[in-house]
Short mmCIF file of C-alpha atoms in Angstrom, two decimals:
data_model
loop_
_atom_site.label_atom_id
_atom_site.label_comp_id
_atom_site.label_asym_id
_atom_site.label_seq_id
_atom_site.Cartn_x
_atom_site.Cartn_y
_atom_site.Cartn_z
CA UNK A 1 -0.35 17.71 3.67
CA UNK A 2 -0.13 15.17 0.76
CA UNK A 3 -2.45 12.52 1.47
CA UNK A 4 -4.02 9.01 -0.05
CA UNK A 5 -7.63 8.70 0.80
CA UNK A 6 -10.53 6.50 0.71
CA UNK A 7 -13.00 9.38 -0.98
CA UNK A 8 -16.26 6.19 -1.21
CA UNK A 9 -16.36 2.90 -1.31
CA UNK A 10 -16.17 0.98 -4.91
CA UNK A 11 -16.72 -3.23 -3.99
CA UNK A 12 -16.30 -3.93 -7.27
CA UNK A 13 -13.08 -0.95 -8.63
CA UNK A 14 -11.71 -0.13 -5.38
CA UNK A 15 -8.96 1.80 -7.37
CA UNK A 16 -11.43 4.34 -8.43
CA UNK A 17 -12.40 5.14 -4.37
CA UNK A 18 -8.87 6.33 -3.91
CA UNK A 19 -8.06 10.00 -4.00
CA UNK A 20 -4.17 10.93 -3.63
CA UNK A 21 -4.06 14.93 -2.92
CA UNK A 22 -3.74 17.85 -0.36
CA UNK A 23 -5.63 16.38 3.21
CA UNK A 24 -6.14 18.64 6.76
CA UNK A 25 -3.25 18.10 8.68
CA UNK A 26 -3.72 15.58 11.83
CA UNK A 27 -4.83 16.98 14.96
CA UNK A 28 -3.31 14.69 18.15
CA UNK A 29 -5.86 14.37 20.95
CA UNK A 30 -3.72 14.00 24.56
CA UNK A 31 -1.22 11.36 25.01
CA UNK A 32 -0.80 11.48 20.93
CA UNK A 33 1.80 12.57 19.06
CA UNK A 34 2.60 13.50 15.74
CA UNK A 35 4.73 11.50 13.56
CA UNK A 36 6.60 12.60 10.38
CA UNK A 37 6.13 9.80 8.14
CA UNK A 38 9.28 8.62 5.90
CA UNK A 39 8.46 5.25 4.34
CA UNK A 40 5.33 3.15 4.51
CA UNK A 41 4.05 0.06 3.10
CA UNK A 42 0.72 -1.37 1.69
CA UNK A 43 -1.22 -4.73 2.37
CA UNK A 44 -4.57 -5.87 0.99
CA UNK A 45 -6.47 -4.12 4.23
CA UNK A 46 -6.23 -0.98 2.30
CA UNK A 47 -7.77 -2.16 -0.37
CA UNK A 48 -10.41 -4.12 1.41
CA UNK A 49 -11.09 0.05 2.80
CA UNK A 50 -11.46 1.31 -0.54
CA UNK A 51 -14.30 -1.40 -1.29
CA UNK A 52 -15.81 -0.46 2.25
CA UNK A 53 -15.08 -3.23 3.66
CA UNK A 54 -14.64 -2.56 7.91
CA UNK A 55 -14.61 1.14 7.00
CA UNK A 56 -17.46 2.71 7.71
CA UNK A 57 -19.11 5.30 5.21
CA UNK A 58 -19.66 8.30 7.97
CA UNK A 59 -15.59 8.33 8.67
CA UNK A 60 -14.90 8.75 5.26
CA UNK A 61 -12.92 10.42 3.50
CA UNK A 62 -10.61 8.55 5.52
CA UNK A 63 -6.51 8.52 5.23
CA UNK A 64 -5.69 4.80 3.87
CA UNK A 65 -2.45 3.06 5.22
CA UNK A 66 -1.53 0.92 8.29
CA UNK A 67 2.77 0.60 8.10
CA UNK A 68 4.89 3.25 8.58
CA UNK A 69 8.49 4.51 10.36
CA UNK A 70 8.96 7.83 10.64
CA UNK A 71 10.56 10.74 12.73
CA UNK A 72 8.60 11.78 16.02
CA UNK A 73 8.42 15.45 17.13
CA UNK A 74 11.83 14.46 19.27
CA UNK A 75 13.47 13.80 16.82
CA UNK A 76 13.67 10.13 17.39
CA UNK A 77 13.57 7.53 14.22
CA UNK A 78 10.24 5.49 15.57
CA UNK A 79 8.04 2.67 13.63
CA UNK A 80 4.36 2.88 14.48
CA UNK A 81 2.15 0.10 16.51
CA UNK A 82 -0.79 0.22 14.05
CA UNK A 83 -3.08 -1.26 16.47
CA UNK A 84 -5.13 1.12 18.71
CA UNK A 85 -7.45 0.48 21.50
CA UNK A 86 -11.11 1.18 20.42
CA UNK A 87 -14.27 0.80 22.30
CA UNK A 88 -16.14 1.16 19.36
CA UNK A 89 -15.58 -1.81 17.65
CA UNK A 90 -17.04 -5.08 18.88
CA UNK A 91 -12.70 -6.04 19.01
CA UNK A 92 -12.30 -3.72 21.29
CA UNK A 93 -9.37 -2.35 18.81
CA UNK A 94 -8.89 -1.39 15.51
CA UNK A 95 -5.95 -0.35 13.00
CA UNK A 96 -4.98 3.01 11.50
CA UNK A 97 -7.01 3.73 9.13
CA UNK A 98 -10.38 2.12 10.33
CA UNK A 99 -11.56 4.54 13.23
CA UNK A 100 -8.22 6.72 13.04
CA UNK A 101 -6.49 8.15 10.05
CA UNK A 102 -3.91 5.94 8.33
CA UNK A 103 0.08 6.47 7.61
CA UNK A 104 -0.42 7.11 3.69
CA UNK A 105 0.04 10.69 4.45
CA UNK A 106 3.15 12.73 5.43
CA UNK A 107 2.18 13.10 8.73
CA UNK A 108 0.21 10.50 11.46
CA UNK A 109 -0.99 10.67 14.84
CA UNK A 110 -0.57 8.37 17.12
CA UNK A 111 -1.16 7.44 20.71
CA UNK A 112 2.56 7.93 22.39
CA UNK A 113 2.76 4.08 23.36
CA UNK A 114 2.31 3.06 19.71
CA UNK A 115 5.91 4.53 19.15
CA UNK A 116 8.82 1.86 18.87
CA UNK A 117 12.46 2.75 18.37
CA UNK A 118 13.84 2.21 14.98
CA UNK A 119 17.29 0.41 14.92
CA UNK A 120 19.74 2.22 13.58
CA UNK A 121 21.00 -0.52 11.38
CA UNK A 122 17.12 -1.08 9.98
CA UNK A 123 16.03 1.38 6.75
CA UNK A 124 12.56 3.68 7.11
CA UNK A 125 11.40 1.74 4.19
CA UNK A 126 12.44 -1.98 5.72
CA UNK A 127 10.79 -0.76 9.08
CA UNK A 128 7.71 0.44 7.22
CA UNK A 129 7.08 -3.12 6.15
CA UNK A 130 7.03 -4.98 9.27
CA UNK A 131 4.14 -3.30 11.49
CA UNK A 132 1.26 -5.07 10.07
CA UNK A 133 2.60 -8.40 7.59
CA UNK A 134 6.05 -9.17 9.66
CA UNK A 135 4.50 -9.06 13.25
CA UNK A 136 1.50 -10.73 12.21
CA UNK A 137 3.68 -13.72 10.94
CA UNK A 138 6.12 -13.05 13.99
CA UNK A 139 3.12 -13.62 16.20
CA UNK A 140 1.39 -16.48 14.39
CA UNK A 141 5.12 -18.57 14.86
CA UNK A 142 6.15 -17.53 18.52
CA UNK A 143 2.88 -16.97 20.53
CA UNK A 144 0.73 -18.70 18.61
CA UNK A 145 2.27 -21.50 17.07
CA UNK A 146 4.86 -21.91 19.28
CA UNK A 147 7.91 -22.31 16.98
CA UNK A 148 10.38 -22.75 19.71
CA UNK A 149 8.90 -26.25 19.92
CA UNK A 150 8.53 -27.25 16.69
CA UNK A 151 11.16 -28.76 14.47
CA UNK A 152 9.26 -27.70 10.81
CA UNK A 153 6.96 -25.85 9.22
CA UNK A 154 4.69 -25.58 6.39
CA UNK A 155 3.75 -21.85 4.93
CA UNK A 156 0.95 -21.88 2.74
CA UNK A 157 0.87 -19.82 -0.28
CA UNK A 158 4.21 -18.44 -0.34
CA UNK A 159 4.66 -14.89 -1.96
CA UNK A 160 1.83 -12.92 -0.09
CA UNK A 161 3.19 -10.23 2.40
CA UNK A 162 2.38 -12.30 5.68
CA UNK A 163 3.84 -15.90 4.01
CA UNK A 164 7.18 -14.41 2.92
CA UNK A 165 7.24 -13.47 6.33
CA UNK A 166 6.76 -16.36 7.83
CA UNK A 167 9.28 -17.99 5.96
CA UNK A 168 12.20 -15.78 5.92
CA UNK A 169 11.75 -15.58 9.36
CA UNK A 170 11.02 -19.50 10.31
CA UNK A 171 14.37 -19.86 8.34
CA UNK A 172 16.28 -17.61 10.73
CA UNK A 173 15.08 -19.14 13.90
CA UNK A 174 16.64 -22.55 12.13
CA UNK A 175 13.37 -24.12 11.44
CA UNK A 176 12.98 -26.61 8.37
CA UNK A 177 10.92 -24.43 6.09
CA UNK A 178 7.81 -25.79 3.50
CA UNK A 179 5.84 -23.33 1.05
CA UNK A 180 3.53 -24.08 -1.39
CA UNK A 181 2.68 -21.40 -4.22
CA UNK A 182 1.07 -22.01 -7.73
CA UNK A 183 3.57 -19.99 -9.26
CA UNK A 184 6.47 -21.59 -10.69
CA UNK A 185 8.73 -19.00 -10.47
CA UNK A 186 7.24 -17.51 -6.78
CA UNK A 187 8.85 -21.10 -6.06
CA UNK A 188 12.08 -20.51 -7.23
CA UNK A 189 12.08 -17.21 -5.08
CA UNK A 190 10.83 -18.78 -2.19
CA UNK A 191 13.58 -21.43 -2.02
CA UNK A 192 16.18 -18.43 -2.11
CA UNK A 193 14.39 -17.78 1.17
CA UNK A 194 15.65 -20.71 2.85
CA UNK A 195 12.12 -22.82 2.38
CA UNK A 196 11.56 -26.50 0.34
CA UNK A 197 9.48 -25.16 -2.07
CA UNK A 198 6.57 -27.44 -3.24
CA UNK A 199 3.75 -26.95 -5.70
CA UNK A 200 0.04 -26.89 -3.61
CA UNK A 201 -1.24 -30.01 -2.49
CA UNK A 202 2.27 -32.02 -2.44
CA UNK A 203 3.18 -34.63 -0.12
CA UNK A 204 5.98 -33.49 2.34
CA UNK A 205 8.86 -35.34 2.98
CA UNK A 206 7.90 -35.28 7.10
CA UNK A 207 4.84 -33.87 8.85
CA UNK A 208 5.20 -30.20 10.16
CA UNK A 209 4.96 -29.22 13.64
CA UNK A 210 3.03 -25.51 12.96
CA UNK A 211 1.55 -24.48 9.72
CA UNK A 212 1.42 -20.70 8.67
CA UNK A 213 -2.18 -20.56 6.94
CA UNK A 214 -3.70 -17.73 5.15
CA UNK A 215 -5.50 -18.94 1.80
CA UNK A 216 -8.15 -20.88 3.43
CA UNK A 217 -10.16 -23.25 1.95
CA UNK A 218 -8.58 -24.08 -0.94
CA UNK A 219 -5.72 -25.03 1.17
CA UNK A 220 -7.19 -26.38 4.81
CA UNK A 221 -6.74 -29.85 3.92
CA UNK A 222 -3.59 -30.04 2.94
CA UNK A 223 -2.65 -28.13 6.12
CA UNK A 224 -4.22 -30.78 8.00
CA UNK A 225 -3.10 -33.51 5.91
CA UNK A 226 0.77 -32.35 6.61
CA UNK A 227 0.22 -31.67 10.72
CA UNK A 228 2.08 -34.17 12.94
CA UNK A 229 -0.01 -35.27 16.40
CA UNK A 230 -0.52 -31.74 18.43
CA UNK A 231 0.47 -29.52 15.42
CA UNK A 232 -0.75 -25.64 15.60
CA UNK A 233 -2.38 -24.94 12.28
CA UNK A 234 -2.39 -21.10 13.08
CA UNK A 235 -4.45 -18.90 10.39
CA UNK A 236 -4.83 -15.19 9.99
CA UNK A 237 -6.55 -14.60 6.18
CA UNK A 238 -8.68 -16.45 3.79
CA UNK A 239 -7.72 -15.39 0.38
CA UNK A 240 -8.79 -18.18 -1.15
CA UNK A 241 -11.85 -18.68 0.22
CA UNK A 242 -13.62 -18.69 3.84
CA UNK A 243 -15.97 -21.45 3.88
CA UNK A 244 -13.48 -24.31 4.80
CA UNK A 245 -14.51 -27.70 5.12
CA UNK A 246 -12.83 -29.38 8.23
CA UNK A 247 -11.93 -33.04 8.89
CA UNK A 248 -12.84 -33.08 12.62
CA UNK A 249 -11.93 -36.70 12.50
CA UNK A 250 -8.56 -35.86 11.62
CA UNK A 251 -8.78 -32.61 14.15
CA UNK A 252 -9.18 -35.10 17.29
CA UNK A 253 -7.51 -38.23 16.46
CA UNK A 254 -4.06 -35.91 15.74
CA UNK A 255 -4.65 -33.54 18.89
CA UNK A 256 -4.47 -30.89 16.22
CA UNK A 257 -5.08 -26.93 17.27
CA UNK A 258 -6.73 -24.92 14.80
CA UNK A 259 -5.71 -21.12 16.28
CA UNK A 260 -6.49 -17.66 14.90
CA UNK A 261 -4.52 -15.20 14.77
CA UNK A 262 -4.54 -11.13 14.16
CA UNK A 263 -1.66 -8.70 14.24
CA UNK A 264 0.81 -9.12 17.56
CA UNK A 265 1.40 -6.99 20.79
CA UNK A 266 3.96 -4.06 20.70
CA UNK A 267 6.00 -6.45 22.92
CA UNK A 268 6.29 -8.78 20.05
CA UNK A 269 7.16 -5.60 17.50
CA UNK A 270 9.95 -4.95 19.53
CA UNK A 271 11.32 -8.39 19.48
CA UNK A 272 10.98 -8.65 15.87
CA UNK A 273 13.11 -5.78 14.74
CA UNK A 274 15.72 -7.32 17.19
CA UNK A 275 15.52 -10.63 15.58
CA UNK A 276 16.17 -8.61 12.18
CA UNK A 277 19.23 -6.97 13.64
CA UNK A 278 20.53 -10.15 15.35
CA UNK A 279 19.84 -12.08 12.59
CA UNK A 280 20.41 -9.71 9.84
CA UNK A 281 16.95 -10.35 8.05
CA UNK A 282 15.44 -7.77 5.70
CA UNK A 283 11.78 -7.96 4.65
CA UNK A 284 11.21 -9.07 0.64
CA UNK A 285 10.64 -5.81 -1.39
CA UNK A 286 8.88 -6.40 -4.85
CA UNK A 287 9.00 -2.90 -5.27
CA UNK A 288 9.29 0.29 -3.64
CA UNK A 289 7.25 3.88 -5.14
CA UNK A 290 7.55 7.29 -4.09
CA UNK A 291 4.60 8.73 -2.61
CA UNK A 292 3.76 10.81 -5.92
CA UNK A 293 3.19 7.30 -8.07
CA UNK A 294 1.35 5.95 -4.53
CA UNK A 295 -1.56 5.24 -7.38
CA UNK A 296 0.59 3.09 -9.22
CA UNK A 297 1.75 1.27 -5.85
CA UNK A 298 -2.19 0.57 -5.35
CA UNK A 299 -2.57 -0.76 -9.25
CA UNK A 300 0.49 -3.05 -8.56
CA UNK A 301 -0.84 -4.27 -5.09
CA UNK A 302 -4.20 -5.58 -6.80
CA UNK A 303 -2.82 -6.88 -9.79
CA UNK A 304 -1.61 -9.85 -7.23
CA UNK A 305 1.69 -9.85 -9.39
CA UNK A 306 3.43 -9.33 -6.42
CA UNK A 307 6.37 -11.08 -4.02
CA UNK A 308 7.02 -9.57 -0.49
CA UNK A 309 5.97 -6.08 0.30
CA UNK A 310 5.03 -3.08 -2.10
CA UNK A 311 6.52 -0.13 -0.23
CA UNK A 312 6.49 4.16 -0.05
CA UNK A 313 9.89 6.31 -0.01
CA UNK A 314 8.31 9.10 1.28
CA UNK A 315 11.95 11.03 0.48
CA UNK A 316 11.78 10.10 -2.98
#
C-alpha cells in the first residue's frame, strides 16, 4: 500500500526522514479492524516524529499520521479515535503513529472502539481534520475550561490548527471571542471567524473567563494579565517556548487555574461532529493535497505559512 513514513530521525531536516512509497499492508491484532483511509490531515506531531521526537528509533520505519475518516470493512463512513491505550508509555496511552502505525497510508488499523460514525452531512476531508486539533480545542473549552460558564475568551496565537479551533468553535457556542496573532493578515482571517482580533500583548476591552493557550512563554503573561478572578487558563502546546515564567502572586490573589490539557475522550469526538452538524461549522482548510504531493503537504506544514489545517484527499 502507498505509505508516508518516518525512515530515521533528522532533529535538525525532519523533511529529509520522510519516505512516501509502497509500505506492508497493516495486520489487525483482535478487536482491530481495518480502515480504508479517504482523507487525512497533518499537525506538527508528525513532524516532531520525523525529528525523533516521542518516536522511538527500534519502531521505525514507522507510518506517520494521526487524523483520518475513512470507510471500515462494513462499509460504514467512520473517523478514527487516534488515541490508543498503551501500557508502554509512562501515559498509559499513546497516538497513531507513536507505538502503532499512523493514518498517512491507504489503509489503518485500529482498535474497533476507536471507530466513530461520520455524519453524512460532514466531508472525509473536514472529518479528517478534527481527530487530533478540533477535539483537542473541543476538550480544552468544555471539560477543561468549562465554557458553558464563561462569558469570553481569549485564544492565543490564532492561525495554528488547535487556535482556529478554538475560535471557530467558541464563536458557535456564542462566546465573545479574543485572538492574538503577529500576523497582520492571520488577523484579518481570524476576525472572519467570529473573534476580536488583537495584535499580541494588547489590552482587552474586558477580562476573559477561559483562555485557549498554546505558545507558551512568550505569551503566559498576557494570558494571565487578561484572566478575570477564577479564570481557566487551559494549555496544550508550547510553541513558543516552554520555560514560562509565572506570576504566582497574580495565580492566588485571582483564584486563577492553570490546567493542561491533551487530546479529548471519544465521548467528546462524538459531541463535536454534532456540534458541527448542529451548528453548521466546518474546520479552516489552508490547503488540501492529494496523497501523491503528501511531500509537498509536509514542506507547507513546516514552512509555518499556514491558517487552519493542511489536509490529504486520498481520492484525488
Amino acid at each position: 500500500m502507498r505509505a508516508a513514513y518516518a525512515a530515521k530521525a533528522d532533529p535538525d531536516h525532519p523533511l529529509q526522514a520522510l519516505t512516501v512509497g509502497e509500505f506492508p499492508d497493516p495486520t489487525p491484532p483482535d478487536e482491530w479492524v481495518l480502515v480504508d483511509v479517504r482523507a487525512a490531515s497533518l499537525n506538527q506531531h508528525d513532524l516532531w516524529s520525523l525529528r525523533g521526537v516521542g518516536l522511538r528509533a527500534d519502531r521505525l520505519p514507522m507510518v506517520l499520521g494521526c487524523d483520518a475518516a475513512g470507510v471500515d470493512e462494513e462499509g460504514n463512513e467512520v473517523v478514527i479515535y487516534p488515541v490508543v491505550a498503551d501500557p508502554d508509555d509512562p501515559r498509559g496511552l499513546s497516538l497513531l503513529s507513536e507505538h502503532y502505525p499512523g493514518t498517512l497510508a491507504d489503509r489503518v488499523a485500529v482498535p474497533r472502539e476507536n471507530l466513530v460514525p461520520k455524519p453524512a452531512g460532514v466531508s472525509f476531508v473536514d472529518a479528517a481534520c478534527l481527530p487530533t486539533a478540533w477535539l483537542t480545542a473541543y476538550h480544552m473549552l468544555t471539560t477543561r475550561g468549562r465554557v458553558d460558564e464563561a462569558s469570553a475568551v481569549l485564544v492565543q496565537g490564532a492561525g495554528g490548527g488547535v487556535a482556529t479551533a478554538a475560535v471557530a468553535l467558541a464563536a458557535a457556542m456564542g462566546k465573545r471571542v479574543y485572538a492574538t496573532s503577529r500576523d497582520a493578515a492571520k488577523r484579518e482571517r481570524i476576525a472572519v471567524l467570529g473573534a476580536t482580533a488583537v495584535e499580541p500583548g494588547a489590552r482587552l476591552p474586558e477580562r476573559v473567563d477561559v483562555v485557549i493557550e498554546s505558545v507558551g512563554a512568550p505569551t503566559i503573561d498576557h494570558s494571565m494579565k487578561c484572566s478575570a478572578p477564577g479564570a481557566r487558563i487551559v494549555v496544550c502546546g508550547a510553541t513558543g517556548g516552554h520555560l514560562a515564567t509565572v506570576d504566582l502572586r497574580r495565580l492566588f490573589a485571582m483564584r486563577l487555574d492553570l490546567l493542561g490539557s491533551s487530546m479529548g475522550t471519544p465521548d467528546d469526538l462524538v459531541a463535536l461532529l454534532d456540534l458541527m452538524v448542529t451548528k453548521d461549522v466546518r474546520p479552516t482548510i489552508d490547503t488540501t493535497y492529494g496523497f501523491t504531493a503528501v511531500a509537498d503537504a509536509f514542506a507547507k506544514l513546516e514552512s509555518g505559512n499556514i491558517f487552519g489545517k493542511v489536509a490529504i484527499d486520498f481520492l484525488h
